mmCIF file of C-alpha atoms in Angstrom:
data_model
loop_
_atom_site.group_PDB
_atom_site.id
_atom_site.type_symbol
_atom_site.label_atom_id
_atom_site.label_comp_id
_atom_site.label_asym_id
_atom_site.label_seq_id
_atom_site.Cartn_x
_atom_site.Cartn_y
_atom_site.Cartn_z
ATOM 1 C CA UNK A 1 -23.661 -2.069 26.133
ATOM 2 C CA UNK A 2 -22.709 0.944 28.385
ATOM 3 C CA UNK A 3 -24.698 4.573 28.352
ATOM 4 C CA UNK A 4 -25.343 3.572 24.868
ATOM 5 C CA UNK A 5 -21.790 2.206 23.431
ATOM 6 C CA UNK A 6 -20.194 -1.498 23.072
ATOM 7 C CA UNK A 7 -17.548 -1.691 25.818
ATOM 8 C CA UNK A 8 -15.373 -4.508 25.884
ATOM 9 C CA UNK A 9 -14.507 -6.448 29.145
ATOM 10 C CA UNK A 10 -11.468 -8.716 29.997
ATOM 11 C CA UNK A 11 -11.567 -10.954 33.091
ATOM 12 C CA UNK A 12 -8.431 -10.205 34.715
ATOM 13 C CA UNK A 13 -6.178 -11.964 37.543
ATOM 14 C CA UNK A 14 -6.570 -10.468 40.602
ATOM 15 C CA UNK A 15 -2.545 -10.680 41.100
ATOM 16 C CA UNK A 16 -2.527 -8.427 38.191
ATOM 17 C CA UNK A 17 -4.323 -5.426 39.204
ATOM 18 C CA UNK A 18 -3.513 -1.975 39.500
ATOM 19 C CA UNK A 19 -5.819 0.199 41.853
ATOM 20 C CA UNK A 20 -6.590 2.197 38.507
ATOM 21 C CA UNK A 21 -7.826 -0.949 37.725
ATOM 22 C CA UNK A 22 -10.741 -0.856 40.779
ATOM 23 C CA UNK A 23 -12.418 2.127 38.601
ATOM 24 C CA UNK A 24 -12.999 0.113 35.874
ATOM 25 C CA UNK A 25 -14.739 -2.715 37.528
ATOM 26 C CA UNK A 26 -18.301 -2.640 36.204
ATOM 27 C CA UNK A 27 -21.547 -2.428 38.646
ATOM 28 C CA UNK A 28 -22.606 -6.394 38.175
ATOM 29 C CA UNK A 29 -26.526 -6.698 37.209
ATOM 30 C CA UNK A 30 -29.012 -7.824 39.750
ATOM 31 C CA UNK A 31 -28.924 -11.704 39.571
ATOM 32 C CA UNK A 32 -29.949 -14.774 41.602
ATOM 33 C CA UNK A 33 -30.970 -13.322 45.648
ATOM 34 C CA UNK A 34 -28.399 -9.954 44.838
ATOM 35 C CA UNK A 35 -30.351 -7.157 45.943
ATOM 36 C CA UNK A 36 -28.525 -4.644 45.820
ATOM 37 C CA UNK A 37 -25.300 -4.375 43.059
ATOM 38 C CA UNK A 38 -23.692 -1.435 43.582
ATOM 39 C CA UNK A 39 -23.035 -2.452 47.325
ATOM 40 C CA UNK A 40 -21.918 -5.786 46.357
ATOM 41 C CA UNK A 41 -19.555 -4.067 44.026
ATOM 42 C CA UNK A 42 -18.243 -0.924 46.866
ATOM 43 C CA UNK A 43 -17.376 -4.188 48.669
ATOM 44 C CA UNK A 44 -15.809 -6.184 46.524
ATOM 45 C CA UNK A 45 -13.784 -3.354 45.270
ATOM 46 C CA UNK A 46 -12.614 -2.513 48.604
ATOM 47 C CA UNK A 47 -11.475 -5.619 49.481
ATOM 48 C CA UNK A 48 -9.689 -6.116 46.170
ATOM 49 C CA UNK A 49 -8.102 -2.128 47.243
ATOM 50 C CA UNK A 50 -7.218 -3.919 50.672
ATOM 51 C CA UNK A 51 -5.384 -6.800 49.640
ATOM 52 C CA UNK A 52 -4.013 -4.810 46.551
ATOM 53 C CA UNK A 53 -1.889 -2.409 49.104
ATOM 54 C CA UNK A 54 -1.098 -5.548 51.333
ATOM 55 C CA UNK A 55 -0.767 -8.848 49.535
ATOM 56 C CA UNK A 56 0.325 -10.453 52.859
ATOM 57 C CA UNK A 57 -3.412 -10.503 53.389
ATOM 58 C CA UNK A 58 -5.542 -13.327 52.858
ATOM 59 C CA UNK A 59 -6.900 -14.212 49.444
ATOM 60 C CA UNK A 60 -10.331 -12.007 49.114
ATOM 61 C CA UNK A 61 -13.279 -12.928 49.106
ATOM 62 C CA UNK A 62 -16.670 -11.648 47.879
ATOM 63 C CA UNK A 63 -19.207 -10.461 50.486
ATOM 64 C CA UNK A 64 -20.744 -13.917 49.687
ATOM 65 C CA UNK A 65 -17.610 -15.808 50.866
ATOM 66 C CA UNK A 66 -16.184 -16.714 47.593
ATOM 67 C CA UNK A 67 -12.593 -16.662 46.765
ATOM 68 C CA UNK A 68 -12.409 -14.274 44.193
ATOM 69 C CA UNK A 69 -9.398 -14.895 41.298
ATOM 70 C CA UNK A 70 -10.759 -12.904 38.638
ATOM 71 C CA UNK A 71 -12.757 -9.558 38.065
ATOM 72 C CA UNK A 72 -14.365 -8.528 34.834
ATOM 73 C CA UNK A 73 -12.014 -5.023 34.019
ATOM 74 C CA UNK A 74 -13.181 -2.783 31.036
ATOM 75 C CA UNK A 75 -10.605 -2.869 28.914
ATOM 76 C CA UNK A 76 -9.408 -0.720 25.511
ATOM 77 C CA UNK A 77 -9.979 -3.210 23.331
ATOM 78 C CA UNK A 78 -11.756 -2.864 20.126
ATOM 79 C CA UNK A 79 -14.801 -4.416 19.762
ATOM 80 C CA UNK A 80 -14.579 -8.010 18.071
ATOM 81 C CA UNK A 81 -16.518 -8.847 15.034
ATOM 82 C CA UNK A 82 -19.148 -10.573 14.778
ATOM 83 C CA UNK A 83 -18.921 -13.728 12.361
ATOM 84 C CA UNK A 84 -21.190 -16.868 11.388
ATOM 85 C CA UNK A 85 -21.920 -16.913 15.495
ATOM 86 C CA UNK A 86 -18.797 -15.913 16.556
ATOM 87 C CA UNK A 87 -16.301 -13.511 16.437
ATOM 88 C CA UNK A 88 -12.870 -12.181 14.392
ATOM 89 C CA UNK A 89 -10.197 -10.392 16.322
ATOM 90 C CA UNK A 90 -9.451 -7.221 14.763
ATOM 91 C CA UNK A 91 -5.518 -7.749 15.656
ATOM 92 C CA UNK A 92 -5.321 -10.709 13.184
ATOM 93 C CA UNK A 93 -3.109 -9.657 10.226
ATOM 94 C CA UNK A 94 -4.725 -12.743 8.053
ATOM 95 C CA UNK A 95 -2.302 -12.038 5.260
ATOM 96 C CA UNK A 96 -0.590 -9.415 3.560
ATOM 97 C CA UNK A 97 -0.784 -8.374 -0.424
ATOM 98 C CA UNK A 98 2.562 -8.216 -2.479
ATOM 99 C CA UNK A 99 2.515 -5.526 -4.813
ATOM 100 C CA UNK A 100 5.166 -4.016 -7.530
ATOM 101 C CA UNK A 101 5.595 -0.704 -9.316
ATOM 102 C CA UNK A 102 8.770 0.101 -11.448
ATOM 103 C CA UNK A 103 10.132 3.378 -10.761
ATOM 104 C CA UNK A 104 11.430 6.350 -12.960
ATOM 105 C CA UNK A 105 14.663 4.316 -13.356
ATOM 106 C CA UNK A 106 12.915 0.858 -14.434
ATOM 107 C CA UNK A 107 13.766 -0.717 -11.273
ATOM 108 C CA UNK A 108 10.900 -2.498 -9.418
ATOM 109 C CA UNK A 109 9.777 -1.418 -6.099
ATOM 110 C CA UNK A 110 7.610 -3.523 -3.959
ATOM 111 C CA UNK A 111 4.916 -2.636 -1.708
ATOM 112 C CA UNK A 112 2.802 -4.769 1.163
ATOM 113 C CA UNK A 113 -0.966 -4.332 1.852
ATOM 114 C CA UNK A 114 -1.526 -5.517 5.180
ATOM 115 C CA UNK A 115 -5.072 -7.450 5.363
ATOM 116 C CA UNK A 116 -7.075 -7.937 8.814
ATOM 117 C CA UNK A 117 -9.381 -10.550 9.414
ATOM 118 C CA UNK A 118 -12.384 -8.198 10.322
ATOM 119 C CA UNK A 119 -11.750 -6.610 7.456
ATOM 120 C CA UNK A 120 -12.464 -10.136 5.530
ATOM 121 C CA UNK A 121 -15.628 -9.858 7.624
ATOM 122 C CA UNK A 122 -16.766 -6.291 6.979
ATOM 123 C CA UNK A 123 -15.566 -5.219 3.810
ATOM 124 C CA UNK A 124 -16.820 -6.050 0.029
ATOM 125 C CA UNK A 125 -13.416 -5.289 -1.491
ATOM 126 C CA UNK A 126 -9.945 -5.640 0.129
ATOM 127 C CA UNK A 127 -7.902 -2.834 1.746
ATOM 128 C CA UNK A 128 -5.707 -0.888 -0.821
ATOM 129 C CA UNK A 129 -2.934 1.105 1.316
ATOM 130 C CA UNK A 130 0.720 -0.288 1.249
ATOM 131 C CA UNK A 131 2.195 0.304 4.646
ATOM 132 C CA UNK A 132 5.353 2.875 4.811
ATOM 133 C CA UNK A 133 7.191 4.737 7.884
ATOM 134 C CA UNK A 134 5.884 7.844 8.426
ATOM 135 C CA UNK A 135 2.070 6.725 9.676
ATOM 136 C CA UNK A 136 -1.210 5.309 7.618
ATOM 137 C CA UNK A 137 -1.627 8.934 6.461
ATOM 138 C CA UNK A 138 1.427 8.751 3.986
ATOM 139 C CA UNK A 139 0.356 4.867 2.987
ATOM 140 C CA UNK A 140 0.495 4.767 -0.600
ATOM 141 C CA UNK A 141 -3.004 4.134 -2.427
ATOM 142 C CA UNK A 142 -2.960 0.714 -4.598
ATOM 143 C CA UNK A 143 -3.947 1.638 -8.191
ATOM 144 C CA UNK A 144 -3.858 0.420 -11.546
ATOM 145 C CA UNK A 145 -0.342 0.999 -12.334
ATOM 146 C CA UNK A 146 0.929 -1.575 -9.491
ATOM 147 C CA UNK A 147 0.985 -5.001 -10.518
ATOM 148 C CA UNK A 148 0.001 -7.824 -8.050
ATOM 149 C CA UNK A 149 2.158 -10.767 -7.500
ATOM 150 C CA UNK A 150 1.019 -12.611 -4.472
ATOM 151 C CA UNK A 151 -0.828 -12.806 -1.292
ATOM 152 C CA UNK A 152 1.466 -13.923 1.916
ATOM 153 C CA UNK A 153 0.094 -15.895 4.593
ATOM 154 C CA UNK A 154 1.973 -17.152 7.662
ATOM 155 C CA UNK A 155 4.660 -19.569 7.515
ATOM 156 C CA UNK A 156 4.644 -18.848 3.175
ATOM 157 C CA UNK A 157 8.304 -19.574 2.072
ATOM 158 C CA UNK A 158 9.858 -16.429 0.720
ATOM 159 C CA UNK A 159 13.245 -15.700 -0.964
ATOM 160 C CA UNK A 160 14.197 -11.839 -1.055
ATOM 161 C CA UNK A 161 17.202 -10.373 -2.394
ATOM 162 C CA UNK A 162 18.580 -7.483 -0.277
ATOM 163 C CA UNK A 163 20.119 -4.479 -2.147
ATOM 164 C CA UNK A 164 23.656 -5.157 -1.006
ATOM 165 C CA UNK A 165 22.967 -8.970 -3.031
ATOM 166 C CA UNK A 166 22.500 -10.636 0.456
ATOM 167 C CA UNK A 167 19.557 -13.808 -0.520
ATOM 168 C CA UNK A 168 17.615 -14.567 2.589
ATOM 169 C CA UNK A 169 15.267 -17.601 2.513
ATOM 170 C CA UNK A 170 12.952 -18.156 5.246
ATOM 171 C CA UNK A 171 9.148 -18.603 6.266
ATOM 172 C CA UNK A 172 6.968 -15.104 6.464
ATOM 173 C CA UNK A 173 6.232 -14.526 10.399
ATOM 174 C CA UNK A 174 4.789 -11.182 10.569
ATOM 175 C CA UNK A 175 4.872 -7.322 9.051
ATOM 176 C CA UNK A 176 5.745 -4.410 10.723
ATOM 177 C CA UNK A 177 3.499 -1.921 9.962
ATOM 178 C CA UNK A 178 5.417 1.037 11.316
ATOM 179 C CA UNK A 179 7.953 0.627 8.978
ATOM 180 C CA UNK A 180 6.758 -1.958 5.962
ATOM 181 C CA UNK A 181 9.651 -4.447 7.169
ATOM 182 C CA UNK A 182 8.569 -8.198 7.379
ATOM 183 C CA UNK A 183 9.736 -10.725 9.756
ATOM 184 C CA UNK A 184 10.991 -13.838 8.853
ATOM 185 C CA UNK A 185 12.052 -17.797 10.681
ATOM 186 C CA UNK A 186 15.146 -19.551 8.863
ATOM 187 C CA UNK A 187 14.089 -22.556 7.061
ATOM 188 C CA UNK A 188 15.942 -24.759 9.509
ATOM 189 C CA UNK A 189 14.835 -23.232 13.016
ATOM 190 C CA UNK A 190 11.087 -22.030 13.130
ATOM 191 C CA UNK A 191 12.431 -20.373 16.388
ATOM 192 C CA UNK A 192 15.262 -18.084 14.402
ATOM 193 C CA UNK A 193 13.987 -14.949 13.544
ATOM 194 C CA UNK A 194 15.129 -12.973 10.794
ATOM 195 C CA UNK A 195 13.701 -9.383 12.167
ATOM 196 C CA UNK A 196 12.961 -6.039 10.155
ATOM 197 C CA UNK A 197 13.614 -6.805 6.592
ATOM 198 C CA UNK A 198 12.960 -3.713 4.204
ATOM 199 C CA UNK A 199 10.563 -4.508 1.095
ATOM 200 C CA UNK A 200 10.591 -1.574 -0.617
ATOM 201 C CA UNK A 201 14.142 -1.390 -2.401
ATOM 202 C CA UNK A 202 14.388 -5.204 -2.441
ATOM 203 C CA UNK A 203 16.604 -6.832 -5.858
ATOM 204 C CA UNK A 204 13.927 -9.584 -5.874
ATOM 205 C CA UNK A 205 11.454 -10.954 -4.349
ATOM 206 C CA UNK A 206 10.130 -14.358 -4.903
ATOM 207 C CA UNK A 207 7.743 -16.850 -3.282
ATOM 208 C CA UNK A 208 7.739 -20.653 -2.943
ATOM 209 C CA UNK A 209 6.087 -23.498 -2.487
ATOM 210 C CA UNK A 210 7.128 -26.870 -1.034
ATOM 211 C CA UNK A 211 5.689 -30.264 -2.688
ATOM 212 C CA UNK A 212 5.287 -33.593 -0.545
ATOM 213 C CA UNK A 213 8.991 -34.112 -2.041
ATOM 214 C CA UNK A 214 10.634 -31.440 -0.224
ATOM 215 C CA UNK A 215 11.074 -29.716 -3.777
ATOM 216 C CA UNK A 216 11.060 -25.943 -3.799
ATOM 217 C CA UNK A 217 8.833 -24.061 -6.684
ATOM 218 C CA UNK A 218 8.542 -20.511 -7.305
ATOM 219 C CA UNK A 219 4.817 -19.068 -7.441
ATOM 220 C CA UNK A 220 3.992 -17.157 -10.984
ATOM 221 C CA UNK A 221 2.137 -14.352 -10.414
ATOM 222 C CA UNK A 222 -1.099 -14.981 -9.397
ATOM 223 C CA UNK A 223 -4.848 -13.635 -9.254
ATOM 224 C CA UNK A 224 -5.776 -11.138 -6.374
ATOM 225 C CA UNK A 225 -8.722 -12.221 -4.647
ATOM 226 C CA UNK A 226 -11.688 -11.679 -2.221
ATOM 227 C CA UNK A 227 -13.274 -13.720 -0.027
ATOM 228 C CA UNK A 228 -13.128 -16.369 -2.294
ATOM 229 C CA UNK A 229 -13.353 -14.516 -5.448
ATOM 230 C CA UNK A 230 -10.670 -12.507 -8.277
ATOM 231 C CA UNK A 231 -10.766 -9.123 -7.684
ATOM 232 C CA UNK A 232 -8.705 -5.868 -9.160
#
């Protein structure tokens, strides 16, 4: 807590500091036989700022002696959420929601909802905006006229059918969410990326799963659900 508001800290590598980074070195609180903080902060910064502008310098130390590596460094980071003792990283795309809507011509169009794992933690009911170019402001609301198929997790074998006819089989590996294109490995190199495959206009789009035998299935539609739980 700082002046009131959660701040989050990172401890970072000393050979990785900027002198913009000094400023955000917090004021440590009094501990152990440290009287005095802030000047056992003004001195640590400046001999970070010394050795910062001359690396040639001996490793530095705190007034107390100690080689220092690593400084605590406010950071932009979002705050973390607090689960079951822990916490959930609010970067974590946990899964995304497969979606379909046929179009004025009859032809289906698919749409992703991208679901966070903080948002498992905090929300009773799961995100309904499909990601598109253009920003979150022109992400289409999920209603009752698109049907659900699936949920994709990572590493979920997909097969989707490009609108030149092009059939590209590999395992799911992430979503762009700047333009609604997934990312996918082939099914013989996990290494081999696929990159920026377009959903939206897709011919087909299928999911499988693998049994013990190595035998491919496709998944039927299934039920959406929520922590657990169907949902709509």
């Amino acid at each position: 807590d700082v002046n009131g508001a959660r701040v989050v800290f990172e401890r970072k590598p000393i050979d990785k500091l900027t002198e913009s980074d000094l400023e955000k070195i917090p004021v440590p609180e009094p501990y152990g036989k440290i009287v005095d903080p802030k000047k056992l902060h003004a001195e640590t910064v400046e001999a970070l700022r010394a050795w910062i502008k001359d690396k040639k310098l001996p490793q530095p130390r705190s007034p107390k002696g100690d080689v220092i590596r690593k400084v605590r460094v406010q950071s932009t980071a979002k705050i973390a959420i607090e689960v079951s003792g822990g916490t959930a990283d609010r970067g974590d795309m946990v899964r995304i929601d497969v979606f379909r809507q046929a179009n004025s011509k009859g032809e289906w169009r698919y749409f992703v909802v991208p679901v966070y794992r903080h948002e498992v933690a905090e929300r009773s009911a799961p995100p309904n905006k499909a990601v598109q170019a253009g920003g979150i402001n022109q992400w289409p609301t999920i209603d009752e006229t698109f049907s659900f198929l699936w949920s994709v997790y990572p590493m979920s074998l997909l097969q989707l059918t490009k609108p030149n006819g092009e059939i590209i089989m590999g395992y799911f590996r992430g979503l762009d969410i700047s333009t609604g294109a997934v990312n996918l490995s082939t099914v013989n190199n996990s290494s081999k990326l696929i990159r920026s495959i377009g959903v939206r206009t897709l011919l087909d789009f299928k999911k499988f799963v693998i049994d013990r035998l190595g035998e491919e299935f496709e998944v039927a539609p299934e039920v959406r659900t929520w922590r657990g739980k169907a949902c709509t």
